Amino acid sequence: MGAAVATPRLLTRPRRLLASLLIPLVIVGLCLFQAQPADAARGGRMGGGSFRAPSMPRSSGGYRGGGSRGGGMGFPFIIPIFGFGGGGLFGLLILMAVAGVLVNALRGVGNAPTIGGAATAPVMPHNVNMIQVQVGLLASAKSLQDDLRSLAASSDTNSSTGLQRLLQETTLALLRQPDLWVYANAESGSVPFSSAESTFNRLSMNERSKLDAELTSNVGGQRTMDTSNSAGDADATNEFIVVTLLVASTASSKLAGADTGEDLRQTLRILGSTASSELMALEVIWQPEGRGDVLSANDLVTAYPNLQHL
């Protein structure tokens, strides 16, 4: 009996050691991070997706799948794999996601549910890649705003094929304006499937908080189009337009980053070619979107400090 008790303790020592190193790092990061004031213009948003695991056949065993739960994670734990920097709040949120999985796994040691062998659990992706690409363009790219507005009005954001088309058309719209690219940033990280949805939602909330309001919206099949004629061309003094692409995907393609215009071009091309079967969630967020709104150089630096000049 004594040996049976000692075994799980030995198994948890590496996990506890990793937790003691990783969790304080996350706490320090949260303390050092200072939220940027959201004093920019009104904007638009479109996208959707689903993080549900594939359905499984019914069985008398009563097991229900819905994500990796306690006891399903073995050592070594998945550490986020960052691409092209992974700094700022994006990197911190990815780190928090992995730390959350670590804590849940520690709590679930020895408490794995008994399935009984009646049915096979649904096949779930092991990791989900979180990708964020931001492009800052000169305000003269007004046709891009028209394209995004048109996509918000016509896109099917309630299906995987519709989201894939939206991603493709958005990347194409950006690729058609290379002479107006001024700033860009690309970040990526890999998180366990069980924390993918919450991580994506946090990243989305961070970007949405930079908008004063969402005048044009088409998310998950729910459309909200401004009826007061507030949406439209920005003020003549407007300086920049910023478009954010937030993608959750199981694709293993390696992106080129956004250090140069050519890097950004390759990244957009690869991102736009993501298959619908690999695309789990997508959000496209842009500003300004309102008539009379202005996104100045000062607003740009304040709301998007990670953008780099191309």
Coordinates of C-alpha atoms in Angstrom, one line a residue:
M1 CA 0.0 0.0 0.0
G2 CA 2.9 2.4 0.8
A3 CA 4.3 2.1 -2.7
A4 CA 1.0 2.8 -4.3
V5 CA 0.8 6.1 -2.3
A6 CA 4.3 7.2 -3.1
T7 CA 4.0 6.8 -6.9
P8 CA 1.6 9.7 -7.6
R9 CA 3.6 12.0 -5.3
L10 CA 6.7 11.3 -7.4
L11 CA 4.8 12.0 -10.6
T12 CA 3.6 15.3 -9.4
R13 CA 7.0 16.7 -8.3
P14 CA 8.0 17.9 -11.8
R15 CA 4.6 19.4 -12.3
R16 CA 4.8 21.3 -9.0
L17 CA 8.3 22.5 -9.8
L18 CA 7.2 23.8 -13.2
A19 CA 4.2 25.5 -11.6
S20 CA 6.4 27.2 -9.0
L21 CA 8.4 28.7 -11.8
L22 CA 5.7 29.5 -14.3
I23 CA 2.9 31.0 -12.1
P24 CA 5.0 33.7 -10.4
L25 CA 6.2 34.7 -13.9
V26 CA 2.6 35.3 -15.0
I27 CA 1.8 37.3 -11.8
V28 CA 4.9 39.5 -12.3
G29 CA 3.9 40.1 -15.9
L30 CA 0.4 41.1 -14.9
C31 CA 1.8 43.6 -12.3
L32 CA 4.1 45.1 -14.9
F33 CA 1.6 45.4 -17.7
Q34 CA -0.2 48.7 -18.0
A35 CA -3.3 48.8 -20.0
Q36 CA -3.3 51.3 -22.9
P37 CA -6.0 54.0 -22.8
A38 CA -8.7 53.4 -25.4
D39 CA -9.1 56.9 -26.8
A40 CA -9.2 56.0 -30.5
A41 CA -12.0 56.1 -33.0
R42 CA -15.1 54.0 -33.6
G43 CA -14.7 50.9 -35.6
G44 CA -16.1 47.7 -37.1
R45 CA -15.9 44.0 -36.3
M46 CA -16.7 40.7 -38.1
G47 CA -16.0 37.1 -37.6
G48 CA -17.1 34.0 -35.6
G49 CA -16.1 30.4 -35.0
S50 CA -16.5 27.4 -32.7
F51 CA -14.1 25.7 -30.3
R52 CA -16.4 22.7 -29.7
A53 CA -14.9 19.3 -30.1
P54 CA -16.3 17.0 -32.8
S55 CA -19.4 15.1 -31.7
M56 CA -19.0 11.5 -30.7
P57 CA -21.4 8.5 -31.0
R58 CA -23.9 8.0 -28.2
S59 CA -23.2 5.1 -25.9
S60 CA -24.4 3.5 -22.8
G61 CA -21.2 4.5 -21.0
G62 CA -22.5 8.0 -20.4
Y63 CA -19.2 9.7 -21.2
R64 CA -19.5 13.2 -22.6
G65 CA -16.7 14.9 -24.4
G66 CA -16.1 18.6 -24.3
G67 CA -12.4 19.4 -24.0
S68 CA -9.4 18.0 -22.2
R69 CA -10.2 17.9 -18.5
G70 CA -8.4 16.9 -15.3
G71 CA -6.0 14.0 -15.6
G72 CA -5.7 14.2 -19.4
M73 CA -2.4 16.1 -19.6
G74 CA 0.9 14.4 -19.2
F75 CA 4.4 15.7 -18.5
P76 CA 6.0 17.6 -20.1
F77 CA 3.5 20.4 -20.3
I78 CA 3.0 22.4 -23.4
I79 CA 4.9 25.7 -23.3
P80 CA 3.8 28.4 -25.7
I81 CA 5.8 28.6 -28.9
F82 CA 6.0 32.2 -30.0
G83 CA 6.6 33.4 -33.5
F84 CA 7.9 36.8 -34.6
G85 CA 8.4 38.1 -31.0
G86 CA 5.2 37.3 -29.1
G87 CA 5.6 40.3 -26.9
G88 CA 3.2 42.6 -25.3
L89 CA -0.2 41.6 -24.0
F90 CA -0.6 38.9 -26.6
G91 CA 2.4 37.0 -25.3
L92 CA 1.2 37.5 -21.7
L93 CA -2.3 36.1 -22.4
I94 CA -0.8 33.1 -24.2
L95 CA 1.4 32.4 -21.2
M96 CA -1.6 32.8 -18.9
A97 CA -3.5 30.2 -20.9
V98 CA -0.7 27.6 -20.5
A99 CA -0.4 28.4 -16.8
G100 CA -4.1 27.9 -16.4
V101 CA -3.9 24.4 -18.0
L102 CA -0.9 23.7 -15.7
V103 CA -2.9 24.6 -12.6
N104 CA -6.0 22.6 -13.7
A105 CA -3.7 19.6 -14.4
L106 CA -2.2 19.8 -11.0
R107 CA -5.6 19.9 -9.4
G108 CA -6.8 16.9 -11.5
V109 CA -3.9 14.6 -10.7
G110 CA -5.3 11.2 -9.6
N111 CA -8.9 12.4 -10.4
A112 CA -9.1 11.3 -14.1
P113 CA -12.7 10.3 -15.0
T114 CA -13.3 6.6 -15.7
I115 CA -14.6 6.2 -19.3
G116 CA -15.2 2.4 -19.1
G117 CA -14.4 1.5 -22.7
A118 CA -17.9 2.0 -24.1
A119 CA -17.0 4.7 -26.7
T120 CA -14.0 6.5 -28.0
A121 CA -13.6 10.1 -27.0
P122 CA -13.9 12.7 -29.8
V123 CA -10.7 13.5 -31.6
M124 CA -9.6 17.0 -30.6
P125 CA -6.7 19.1 -31.8
H126 CA -3.8 18.9 -29.4
N127 CA -2.8 22.5 -29.9
V128 CA -4.5 25.6 -31.3
N129 CA -2.4 28.4 -32.9
M130 CA -3.3 31.9 -32.0
I131 CA -2.3 34.4 -34.6
Q132 CA -2.6 38.2 -34.6
V133 CA -1.7 40.3 -37.5
Q134 CA -2.1 44.1 -37.4
V135 CA -1.6 46.5 -40.3
G136 CA -1.5 50.3 -40.1
L137 CA -2.3 52.0 -43.5
L138 CA -2.4 55.6 -44.6
A139 CA -5.9 57.1 -44.4
S140 CA -6.0 57.3 -48.2
A141 CA -6.8 53.6 -48.2
K142 CA -10.6 54.4 -48.1
S143 CA -11.4 51.7 -50.6
L144 CA -10.3 49.2 -47.9
Q145 CA -12.9 50.5 -45.5
D146 CA -15.5 50.2 -48.2
D147 CA -14.4 46.6 -48.8
L148 CA -14.6 45.7 -45.1
R149 CA -18.0 47.3 -44.8
S150 CA -19.2 45.3 -47.8
L151 CA -17.9 42.1 -46.4
A152 CA -19.6 42.8 -43.1
A153 CA -22.9 43.2 -45.0
S154 CA -22.6 40.1 -47.1
S155 CA -20.4 37.5 -45.3
D156 CA -21.8 34.3 -43.7
T157 CA -20.1 34.3 -40.3
N158 CA -22.0 31.3 -39.0
S159 CA -20.2 28.6 -41.0
S160 CA -16.6 27.5 -41.5
T161 CA -16.7 28.0 -45.2
G162 CA -18.1 31.5 -44.8
L163 CA -15.3 32.4 -42.3
Q164 CA -12.7 31.0 -44.6
R165 CA -14.0 33.2 -47.4
L166 CA -14.1 36.2 -45.1
L167 CA -10.4 35.6 -44.1
Q168 CA -9.5 35.2 -47.8
E169 CA -11.3 38.3 -48.9
T170 CA -9.9 40.4 -46.0
T171 CA -6.3 39.4 -46.7
L172 CA -6.8 40.0 -50.4
A173 CA -8.2 43.5 -49.6
L174 CA -5.0 44.2 -47.6
L175 CA -2.7 42.7 -50.2
R176 CA -4.2 45.1 -52.8
Q177 CA -3.0 48.2 -50.8
P178 CA 0.8 47.5 -50.4
D179 CA 1.8 51.1 -51.3
L180 CA -0.2 52.3 -48.3
W181 CA 1.2 50.0 -45.7
V182 CA 3.1 52.0 -43.0
Y183 CA 3.1 49.9 -39.9
A184 CA 2.6 46.2 -39.1
N185 CA 2.9 43.6 -36.3
A186 CA 2.5 39.9 -36.3
E187 CA 2.5 37.6 -33.3
S188 CA 1.6 33.9 -32.7
G189 CA 1.6 31.4 -30.0
S190 CA 0.4 27.8 -29.4
V191 CA -2.0 26.9 -26.6
P192 CA -3.7 23.7 -25.5
F193 CA -7.1 23.1 -27.0
S194 CA -8.8 23.2 -23.5
S195 CA -7.8 26.9 -23.1
A196 CA -8.1 28.0 -26.7
E197 CA -11.5 29.6 -26.5
S198 CA -10.9 31.6 -23.4
T199 CA -7.5 32.8 -24.8
F200 CA -9.1 33.9 -28.1
N201 CA -11.9 35.7 -26.2
R202 CA -9.3 37.6 -24.1
L203 CA -7.4 38.6 -27.1
S204 CA -10.6 39.7 -28.8
M205 CA -11.7 41.8 -25.8
N206 CA -8.3 43.5 -25.7
E207 CA -8.6 44.6 -29.3
R208 CA -12.3 45.6 -29.0
S209 CA -11.5 47.7 -26.0
K210 CA -9.5 50.0 -28.3
L211 CA -12.7 51.1 -30.1
D212 CA -15.0 53.7 -28.8
A213 CA -17.9 51.8 -30.4
E214 CA -18.6 49.1 -33.0
L215 CA -20.7 50.8 -35.7
T216 CA -20.5 47.9 -38.2
S217 CA -20.6 44.3 -36.9
N218 CA -21.2 40.8 -38.3
V219 CA -20.3 38.1 -35.7
G220 CA -21.6 34.6 -35.6
G221 CA -24.4 35.5 -38.0
Q222 CA -25.6 38.4 -36.0
R223 CA -25.4 41.7 -38.0
T224 CA -25.5 45.2 -36.6
M225 CA -25.3 47.9 -39.1
D226 CA -25.5 51.5 -38.0
T227 CA -28.8 53.0 -39.1
S228 CA -28.1 56.6 -38.2
N229 CA -25.6 57.2 -41.1
S230 CA -22.8 57.4 -38.6
A231 CA -20.7 54.8 -40.4
G232 CA -18.7 56.0 -43.4
D233 CA -15.6 58.0 -44.4
A234 CA -13.5 59.4 -41.6
D235 CA -12.7 63.1 -41.2
A236 CA -10.4 64.7 -43.7
T237 CA -7.7 65.1 -41.0
N238 CA -7.6 61.3 -40.4
E239 CA -4.1 60.0 -40.7
F240 CA -4.3 56.2 -40.4
I241 CA -6.5 53.1 -40.7
V242 CA -5.6 50.0 -38.6
V243 CA -6.9 46.5 -39.4
T244 CA -6.5 43.6 -36.9
L245 CA -6.7 39.9 -37.9
L246 CA -7.2 37.5 -35.0
V247 CA -7.1 33.9 -36.1
A248 CA -7.4 30.6 -34.2
S249 CA -6.2 27.7 -36.4
T250 CA -4.9 24.2 -36.3
A251 CA -2.8 24.8 -39.4
S252 CA 0.9 24.1 -39.0
S253 CA 2.1 26.6 -41.7
K254 CA 5.0 28.8 -40.6
L255 CA 4.3 32.5 -41.1
A256 CA 6.9 35.0 -42.1
G257 CA 6.1 37.7 -39.6
A258 CA 5.8 41.4 -40.5
D259 CA 9.3 42.9 -40.1
T260 CA 9.3 44.0 -43.7
G261 CA 6.7 44.6 -46.4
E262 CA 7.7 41.4 -48.1
D263 CA 7.4 39.5 -44.8
L264 CA 3.9 40.9 -44.3
R265 CA 2.9 40.0 -47.9
Q266 CA 3.9 36.4 -47.4
T267 CA 2.2 36.2 -44.0
L268 CA -1.1 37.5 -45.5
R269 CA -0.9 35.1 -48.4
I270 CA -0.3 32.1 -46.1
L271 CA -3.0 33.2 -43.6
G272 CA -5.5 33.8 -46.4
S273 CA -5.0 30.3 -47.7
T274 CA -6.0 28.6 -44.4
A275 CA -8.4 25.8 -45.1
S276 CA -11.9 26.0 -43.6
S277 CA -11.3 22.7 -41.8
E278 CA -8.3 24.2 -40.0
L279 CA -9.9 27.6 -39.2
M280 CA -11.5 27.5 -35.7
A281 CA -12.2 31.2 -35.2
L282 CA -11.7 34.5 -36.8
E283 CA -12.1 38.2 -36.0
V284 CA -11.5 41.2 -38.2
I285 CA -11.4 44.5 -36.3
W286 CA -10.8 47.9 -37.9
Q287 CA -10.9 51.6 -37.1
P288 CA -11.9 54.2 -37.9
E289 CA -15.3 53.4 -39.2
G290 CA -17.4 56.5 -38.2
R291 CA -18.0 59.7 -40.1
G292 CA -15.9 62.4 -38.6
D293 CA -13.6 60.0 -36.7
V294 CA -9.9 60.5 -36.7
L295 CA -7.1 58.0 -35.9
S296 CA -4.0 60.2 -35.5
A297 CA -0.4 59.3 -35.2
N298 CA -0.6 59.8 -31.4
D299 CA -3.7 57.6 -31.2
L300 CA -2.0 54.9 -33.2
V301 CA 1.1 54.8 -31.0
T302 CA -1.1 54.8 -27.8
A303 CA -3.5 52.1 -28.8
Y304 CA -1.1 49.9 -30.9
P305 CA 2.4 50.2 -29.2
N306 CA 3.7 47.0 -30.8
L307 CA 3.3 48.3 -34.4
Q308 CA 6.6 48.6 -36.2
H309 CA 7.4 50.9 -39.1
L310 CA 7.9 48.9 -42.4

